[in-house]
Tab-separated table of C-alpha atoms and ligand atoms in Angstrom:
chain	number	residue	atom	x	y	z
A	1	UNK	CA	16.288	10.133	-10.843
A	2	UNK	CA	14.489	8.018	-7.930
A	3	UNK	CA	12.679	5.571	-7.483
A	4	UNK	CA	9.460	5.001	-9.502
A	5	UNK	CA	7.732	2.437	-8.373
A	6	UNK	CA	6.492	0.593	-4.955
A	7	UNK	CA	6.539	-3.254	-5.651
A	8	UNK	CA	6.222	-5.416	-2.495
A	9	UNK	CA	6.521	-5.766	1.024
A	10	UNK	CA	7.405	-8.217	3.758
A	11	UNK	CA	6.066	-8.845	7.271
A	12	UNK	CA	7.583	-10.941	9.597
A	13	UNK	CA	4.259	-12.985	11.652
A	14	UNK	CA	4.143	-15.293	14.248
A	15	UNK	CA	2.158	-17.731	11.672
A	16	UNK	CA	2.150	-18.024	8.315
A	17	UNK	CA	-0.985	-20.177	8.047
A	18	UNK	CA	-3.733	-17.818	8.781
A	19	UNK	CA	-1.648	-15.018	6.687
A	20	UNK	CA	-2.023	-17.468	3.924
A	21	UNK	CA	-5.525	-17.771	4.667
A	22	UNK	CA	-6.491	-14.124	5.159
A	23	UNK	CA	-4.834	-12.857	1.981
A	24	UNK	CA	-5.980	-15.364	-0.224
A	25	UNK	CA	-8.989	-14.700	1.163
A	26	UNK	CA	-8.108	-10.804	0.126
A	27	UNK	CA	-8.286	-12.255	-3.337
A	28	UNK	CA	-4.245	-13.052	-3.671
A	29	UNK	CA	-2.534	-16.139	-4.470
A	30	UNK	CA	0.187	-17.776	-2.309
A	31	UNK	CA	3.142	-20.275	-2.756
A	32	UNK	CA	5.389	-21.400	-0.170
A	33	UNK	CA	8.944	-20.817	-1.168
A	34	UNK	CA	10.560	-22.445	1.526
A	35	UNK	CA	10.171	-21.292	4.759
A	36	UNK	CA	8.274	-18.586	3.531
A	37	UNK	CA	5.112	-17.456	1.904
A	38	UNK	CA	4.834	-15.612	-1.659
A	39	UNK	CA	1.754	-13.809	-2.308
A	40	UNK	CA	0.940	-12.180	-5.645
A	41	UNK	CA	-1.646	-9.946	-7.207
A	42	UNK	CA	-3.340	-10.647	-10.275
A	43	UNK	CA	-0.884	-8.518	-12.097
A	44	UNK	CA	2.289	-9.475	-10.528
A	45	UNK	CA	5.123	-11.607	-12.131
A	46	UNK	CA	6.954	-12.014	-8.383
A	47	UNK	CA	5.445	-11.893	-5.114
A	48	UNK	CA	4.593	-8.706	-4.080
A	49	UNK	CA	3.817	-9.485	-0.600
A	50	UNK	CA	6.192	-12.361	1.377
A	51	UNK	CA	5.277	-13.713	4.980
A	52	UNK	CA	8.200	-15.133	7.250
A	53	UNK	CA	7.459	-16.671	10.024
A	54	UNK	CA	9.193	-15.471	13.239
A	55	UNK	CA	8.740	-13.880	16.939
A	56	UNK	CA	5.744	-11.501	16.889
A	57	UNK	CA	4.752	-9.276	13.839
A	58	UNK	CA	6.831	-6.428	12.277
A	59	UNK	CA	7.664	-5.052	8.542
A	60	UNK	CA	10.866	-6.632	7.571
A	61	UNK	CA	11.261	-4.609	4.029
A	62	UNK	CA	9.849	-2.781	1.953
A	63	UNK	CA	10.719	-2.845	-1.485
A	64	UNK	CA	10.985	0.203	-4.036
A	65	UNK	CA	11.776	-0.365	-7.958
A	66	UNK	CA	14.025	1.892	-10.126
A	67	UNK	CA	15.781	1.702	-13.158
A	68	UNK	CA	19.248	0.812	-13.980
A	69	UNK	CA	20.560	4.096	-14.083
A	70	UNK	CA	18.240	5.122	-11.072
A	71	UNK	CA	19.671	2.503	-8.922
A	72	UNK	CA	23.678	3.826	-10.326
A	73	UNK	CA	22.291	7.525	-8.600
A	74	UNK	CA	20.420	6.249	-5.659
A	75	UNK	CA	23.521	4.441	-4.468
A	76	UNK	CA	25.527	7.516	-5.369
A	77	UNK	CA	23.043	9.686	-3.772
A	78	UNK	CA	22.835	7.487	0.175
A	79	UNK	CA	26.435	7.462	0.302
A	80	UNK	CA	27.114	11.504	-0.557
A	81	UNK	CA	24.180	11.735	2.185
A	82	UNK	CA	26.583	9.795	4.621
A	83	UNK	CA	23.913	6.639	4.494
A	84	UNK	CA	24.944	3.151	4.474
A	85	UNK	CA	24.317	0.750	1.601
A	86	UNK	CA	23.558	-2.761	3.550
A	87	UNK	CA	22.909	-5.764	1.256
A	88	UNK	CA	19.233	-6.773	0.284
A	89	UNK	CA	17.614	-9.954	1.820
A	90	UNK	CA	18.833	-12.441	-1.408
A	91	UNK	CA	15.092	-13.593	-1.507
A	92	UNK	CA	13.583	-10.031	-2.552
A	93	UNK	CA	16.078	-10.047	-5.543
A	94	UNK	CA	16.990	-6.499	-4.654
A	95	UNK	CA	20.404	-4.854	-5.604
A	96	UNK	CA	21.113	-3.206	-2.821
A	97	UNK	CA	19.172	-1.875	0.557
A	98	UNK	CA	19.487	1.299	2.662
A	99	UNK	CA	17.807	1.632	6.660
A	100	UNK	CA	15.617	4.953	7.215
A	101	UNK	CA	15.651	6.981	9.939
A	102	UNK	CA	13.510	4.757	11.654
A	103	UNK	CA	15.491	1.634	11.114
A	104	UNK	CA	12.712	0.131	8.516
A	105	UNK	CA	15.305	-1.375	5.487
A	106	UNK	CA	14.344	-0.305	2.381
A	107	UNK	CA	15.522	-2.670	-0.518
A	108	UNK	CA	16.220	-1.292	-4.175
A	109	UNK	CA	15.372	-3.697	-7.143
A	110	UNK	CA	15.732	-2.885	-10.850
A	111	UNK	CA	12.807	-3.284	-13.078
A	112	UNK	CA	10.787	-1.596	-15.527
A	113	UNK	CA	8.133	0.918	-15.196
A	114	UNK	CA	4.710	-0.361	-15.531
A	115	UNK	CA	2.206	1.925	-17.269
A	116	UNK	CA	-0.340	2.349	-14.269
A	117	UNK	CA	-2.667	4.724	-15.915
A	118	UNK	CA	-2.804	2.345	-18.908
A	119	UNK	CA	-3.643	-0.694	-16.929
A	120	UNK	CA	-6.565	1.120	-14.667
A	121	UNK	CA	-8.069	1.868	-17.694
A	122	UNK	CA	-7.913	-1.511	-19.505
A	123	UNK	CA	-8.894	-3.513	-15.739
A	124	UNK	CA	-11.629	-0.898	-15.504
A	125	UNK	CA	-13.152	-1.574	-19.198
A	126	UNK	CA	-12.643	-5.124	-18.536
A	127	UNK	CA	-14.365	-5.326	-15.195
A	128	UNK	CA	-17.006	-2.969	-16.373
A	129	UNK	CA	-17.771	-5.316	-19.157
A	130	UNK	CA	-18.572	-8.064	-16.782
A	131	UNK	CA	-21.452	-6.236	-16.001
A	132	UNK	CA	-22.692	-4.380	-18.252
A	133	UNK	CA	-26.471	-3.674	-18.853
A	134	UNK	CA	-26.512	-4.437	-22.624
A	135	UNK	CA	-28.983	-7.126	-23.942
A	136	UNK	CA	-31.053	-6.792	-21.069
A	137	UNK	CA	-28.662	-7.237	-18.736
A	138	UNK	CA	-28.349	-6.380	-14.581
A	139	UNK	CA	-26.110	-4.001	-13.288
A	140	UNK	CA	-26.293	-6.166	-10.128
A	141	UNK	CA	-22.720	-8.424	-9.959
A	142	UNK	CA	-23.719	-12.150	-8.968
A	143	UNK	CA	-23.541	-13.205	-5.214
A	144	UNK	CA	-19.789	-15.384	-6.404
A	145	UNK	CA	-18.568	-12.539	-7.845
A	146	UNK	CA	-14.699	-12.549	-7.091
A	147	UNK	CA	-12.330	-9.977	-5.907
A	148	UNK	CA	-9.027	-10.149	-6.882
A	149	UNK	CA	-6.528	-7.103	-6.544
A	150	UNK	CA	-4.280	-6.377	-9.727
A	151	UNK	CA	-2.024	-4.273	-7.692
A	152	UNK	CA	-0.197	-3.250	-4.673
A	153	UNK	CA	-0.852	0.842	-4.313
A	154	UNK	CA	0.369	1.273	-0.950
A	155	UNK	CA	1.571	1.319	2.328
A	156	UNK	CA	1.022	3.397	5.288
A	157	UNK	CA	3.956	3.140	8.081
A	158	UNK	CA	3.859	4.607	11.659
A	159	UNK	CA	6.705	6.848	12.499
A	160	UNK	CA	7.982	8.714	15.818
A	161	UNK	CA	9.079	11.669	13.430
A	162	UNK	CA	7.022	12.285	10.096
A	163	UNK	CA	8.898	15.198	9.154
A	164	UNK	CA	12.215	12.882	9.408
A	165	UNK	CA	10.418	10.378	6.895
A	166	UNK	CA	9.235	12.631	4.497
A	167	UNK	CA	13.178	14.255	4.212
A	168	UNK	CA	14.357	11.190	3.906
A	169	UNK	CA	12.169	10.410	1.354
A	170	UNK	CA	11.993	13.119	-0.546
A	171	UNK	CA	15.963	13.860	-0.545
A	172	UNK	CA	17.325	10.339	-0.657
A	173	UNK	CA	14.581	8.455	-2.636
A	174	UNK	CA	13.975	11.447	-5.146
A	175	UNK	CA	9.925	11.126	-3.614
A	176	UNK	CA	7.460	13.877	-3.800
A	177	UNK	CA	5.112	15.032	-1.027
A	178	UNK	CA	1.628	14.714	-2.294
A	179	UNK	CA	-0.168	16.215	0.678
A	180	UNK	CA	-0.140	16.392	4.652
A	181	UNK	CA	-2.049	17.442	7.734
A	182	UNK	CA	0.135	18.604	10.205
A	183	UNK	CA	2.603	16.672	11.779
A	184	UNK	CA	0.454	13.878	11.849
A	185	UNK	CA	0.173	12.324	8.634
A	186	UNK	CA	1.969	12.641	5.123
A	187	UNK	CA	1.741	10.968	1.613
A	188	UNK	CA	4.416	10.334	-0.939
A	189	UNK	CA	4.429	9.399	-3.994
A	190	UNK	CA	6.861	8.646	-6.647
A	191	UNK	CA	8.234	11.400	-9.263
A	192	UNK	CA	7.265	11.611	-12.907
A	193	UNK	CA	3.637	10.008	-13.155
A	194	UNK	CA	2.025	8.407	-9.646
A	195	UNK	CA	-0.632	7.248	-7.913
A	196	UNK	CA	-1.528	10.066	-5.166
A	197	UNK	CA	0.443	8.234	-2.699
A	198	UNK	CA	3.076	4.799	-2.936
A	199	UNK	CA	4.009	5.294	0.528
A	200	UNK	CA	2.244	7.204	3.493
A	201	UNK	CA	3.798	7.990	7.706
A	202	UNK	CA	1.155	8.523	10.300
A	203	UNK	CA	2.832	9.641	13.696
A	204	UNK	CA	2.853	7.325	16.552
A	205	UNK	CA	5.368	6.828	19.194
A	206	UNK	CA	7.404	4.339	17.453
A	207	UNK	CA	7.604	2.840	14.360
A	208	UNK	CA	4.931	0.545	13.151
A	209	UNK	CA	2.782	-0.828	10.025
A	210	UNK	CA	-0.248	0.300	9.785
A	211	UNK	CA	-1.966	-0.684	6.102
A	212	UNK	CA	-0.850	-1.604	3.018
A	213	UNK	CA	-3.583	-0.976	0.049
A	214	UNK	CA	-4.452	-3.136	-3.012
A	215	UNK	CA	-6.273	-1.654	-5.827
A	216	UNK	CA	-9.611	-3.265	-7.711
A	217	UNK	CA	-11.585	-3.021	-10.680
A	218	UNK	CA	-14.440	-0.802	-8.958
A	219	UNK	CA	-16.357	0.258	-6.306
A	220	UNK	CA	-18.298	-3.214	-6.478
A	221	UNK	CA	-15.050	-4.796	-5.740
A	222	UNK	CA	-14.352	-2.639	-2.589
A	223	UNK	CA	-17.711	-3.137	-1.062
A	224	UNK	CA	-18.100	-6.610	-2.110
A	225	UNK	CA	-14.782	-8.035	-1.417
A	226	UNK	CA	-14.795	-6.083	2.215
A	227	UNK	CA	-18.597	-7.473	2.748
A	228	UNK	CA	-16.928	-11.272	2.053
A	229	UNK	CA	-14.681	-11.199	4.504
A	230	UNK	CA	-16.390	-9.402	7.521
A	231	UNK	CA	-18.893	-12.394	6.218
A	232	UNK	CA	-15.877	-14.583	6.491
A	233	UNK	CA	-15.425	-13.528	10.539
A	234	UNK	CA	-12.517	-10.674	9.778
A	235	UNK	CA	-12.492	-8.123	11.740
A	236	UNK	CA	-13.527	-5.250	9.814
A	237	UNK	CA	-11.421	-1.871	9.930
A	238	UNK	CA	-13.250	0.864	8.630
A	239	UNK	CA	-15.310	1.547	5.529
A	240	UNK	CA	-16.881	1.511	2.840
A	241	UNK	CA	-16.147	5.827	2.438
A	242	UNK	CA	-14.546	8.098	0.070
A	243	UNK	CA	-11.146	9.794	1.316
A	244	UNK	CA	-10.224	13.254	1.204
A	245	UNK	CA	-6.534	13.082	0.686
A	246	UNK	CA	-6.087	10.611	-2.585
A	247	UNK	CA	-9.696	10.696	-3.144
A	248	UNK	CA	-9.809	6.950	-3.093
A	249	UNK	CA	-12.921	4.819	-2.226
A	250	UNK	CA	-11.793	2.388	0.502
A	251	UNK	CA	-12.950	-0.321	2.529
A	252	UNK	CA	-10.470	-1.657	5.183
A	253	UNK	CA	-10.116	-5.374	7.025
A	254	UNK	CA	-7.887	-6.198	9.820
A	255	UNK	CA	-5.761	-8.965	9.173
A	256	UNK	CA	-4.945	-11.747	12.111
A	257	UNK	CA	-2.782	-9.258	13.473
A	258	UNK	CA	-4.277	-6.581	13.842
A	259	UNK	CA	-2.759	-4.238	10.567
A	260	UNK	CA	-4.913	-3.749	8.056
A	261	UNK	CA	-5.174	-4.347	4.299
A	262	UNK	CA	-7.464	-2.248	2.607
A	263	UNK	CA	-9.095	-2.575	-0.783
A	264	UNK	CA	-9.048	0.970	-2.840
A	265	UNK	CA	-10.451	1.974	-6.464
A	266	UNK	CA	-10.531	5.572	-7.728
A	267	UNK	CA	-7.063	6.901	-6.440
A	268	UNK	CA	-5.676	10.553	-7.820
A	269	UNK	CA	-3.152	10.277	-10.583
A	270	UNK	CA	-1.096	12.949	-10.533
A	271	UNK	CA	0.584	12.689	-14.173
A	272	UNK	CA	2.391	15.761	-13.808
A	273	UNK	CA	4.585	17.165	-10.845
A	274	UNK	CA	5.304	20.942	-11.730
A	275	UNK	CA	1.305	21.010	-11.664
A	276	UNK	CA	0.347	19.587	-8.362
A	277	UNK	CA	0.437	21.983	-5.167
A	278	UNK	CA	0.716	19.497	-1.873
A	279	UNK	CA	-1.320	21.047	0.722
A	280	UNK	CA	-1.444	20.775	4.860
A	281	UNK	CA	-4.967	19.771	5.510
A	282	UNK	CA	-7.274	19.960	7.989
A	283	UNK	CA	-7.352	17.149	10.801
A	284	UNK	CA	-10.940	16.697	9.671
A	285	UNK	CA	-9.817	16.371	6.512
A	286	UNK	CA	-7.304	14.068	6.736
A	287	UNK	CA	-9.023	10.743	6.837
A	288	UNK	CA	-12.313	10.863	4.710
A	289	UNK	CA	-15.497	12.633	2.886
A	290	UNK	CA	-17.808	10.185	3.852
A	291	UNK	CA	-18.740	7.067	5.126
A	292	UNK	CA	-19.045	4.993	8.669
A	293	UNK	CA	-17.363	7.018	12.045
A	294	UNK	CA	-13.595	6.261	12.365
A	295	UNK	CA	-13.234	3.005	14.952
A	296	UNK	CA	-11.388	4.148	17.924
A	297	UNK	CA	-8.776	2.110	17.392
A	298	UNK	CA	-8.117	2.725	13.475
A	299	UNK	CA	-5.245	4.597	14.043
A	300	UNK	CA	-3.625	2.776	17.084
A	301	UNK	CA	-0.718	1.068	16.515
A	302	UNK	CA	-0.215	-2.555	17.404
A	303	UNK	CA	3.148	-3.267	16.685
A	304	UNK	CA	5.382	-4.183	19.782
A	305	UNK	CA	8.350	-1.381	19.927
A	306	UNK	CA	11.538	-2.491	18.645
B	401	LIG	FE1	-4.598	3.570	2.172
């Protein structure tokens, strides 16, 4: 029993406008709720992403989905561990929340299980569709093509200790290591049918956000929708190039502060746990197959210390 799902996140920023701006220029849609800014996928029924605005920028939660009965044994489970249950920030409708070892605070909200591998497949065959050579047809998408995300995939945290995360992780949240290299970089992902990763800890000196990831209909969608906003005067991250570890395509664009949100298509499903072996990769192999050198500063992590 864990959790099974990654559904949303929330940043703190110094200003919600140009957050607005940026990710609905990432292809998701906003509403203010109040003070605040709700952000949603094409596939979402509640924001998956919420901006508040306050002093600098930092993750203020993360937030994990489970089950009814999941969230009876995860409570269970962080007390018998000597954890804490804290209460969940009312406006990410969470039932309960729990800090890591690095003081991030993880919130726990019941819902249902989407069908991941079912989806792909149907947003793939629907996007392919679009462009299909039949009748005479071009391959070539149209210069207004848009790029809208259907889903959150995931999130890649700094951490002073990624051995600490992934026990945490693992033993508290009921997540399974997917593959590392070294101690410098780790990917989770969630038992019983998952994307390669829902969660990944790079090490730094302190805690810090790094990425979070948003997946699209095909590798179209990651070139073009990267290509529209570097046209748009984003800084661009790194990409377009094929990873390694997850095996994802990925294009990545800095957002006005300085994380990153990165557009992915093509990520391994690993549909059954007893028959994946996580491995400790190579450094070299740790970031990607092919595609443009890593920028300098790809890995360098902007956010202040706490
Ligand atoms: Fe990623």
């Amino acid at each position: 029993m864990s959790v099974h799902s990654l559904l949303g996140y929330s940043l703190t920023v110094p200003d919600i406008e140009p957050g607005k701006k940026f990710y609905e220029d990432f292809g998701l849609s906003g509403t203010a709720r109040g003070n605040r800014l709700g952000l949603r996928c094409g596939d979402d029924t509640r924001d998956t992403v919420t901006l508040a605005e306050g002093k600098g920028r930092r993750l203020n939660h993360l937030v994990f989905g489970a089950s009814a009965a999941g969230l009876k044994v995860l409570e269970k489970d962080i007390k018998a561990r000597g954890g804490k249950v804290v209460d969940a920030p009312a406006e990410s409708g969470g039932a309960f929340a729990v800090r890591d070892p690095d003081d991030n605070l993880i919130v726990f909200r019941e819902n249902q299980r989407a069908d991941v591998l079912e989806r792909r497949k149907k947003v793939i065959a629907e996007e392919t569709a679009k462009y299909t050579r039949a009748g005479g047809r071009r391959g070539c998408p149209p210069r207004d093509m848009a790029v809208k995300p259907w889903r959150l995939g995931h999130v890649l945290l700094f951490t002073p200790d990624v051995d600490r995360q992934i026990a945490f992780y693992t033993d508290t949240l009921g997540m399974k290591l997917s593959d590392r290299s070294g101690p410098i970089i780790a990917f989770l992902r969630v038992a019983g049918g998952s994307d390669h990763h829902v969660i990944a800890f790079a090490k730094s000196d302190r805690p810090g956000f790094h990425h979070a990831s948003f997946e699209v209909g095909g590798v179209d969608h990651v070139g073009f929708g990267a290509a529209s906003l570097l046209r748009k005067g984003y800084r661009n991250g790194w990409g377009f190039g094929r990873h390694v570890i997850g095996s994802n395509f990925f294009h990545y664009v800095r957002d006005p502060w300085n994380s990153l949100a990165e557009y992915f298509f093509d990520i391994d499903y690993i549909a059954d746990d007893a028959a994946w072996d996580a491995r400790d990769w190579p450094g070299e192999d740790s970031l990607y197959l092919w595609g443009p050198d890593v920028p300098a500063d790809f890995v360098e992590n902007f956010d202040a210390p706490k």
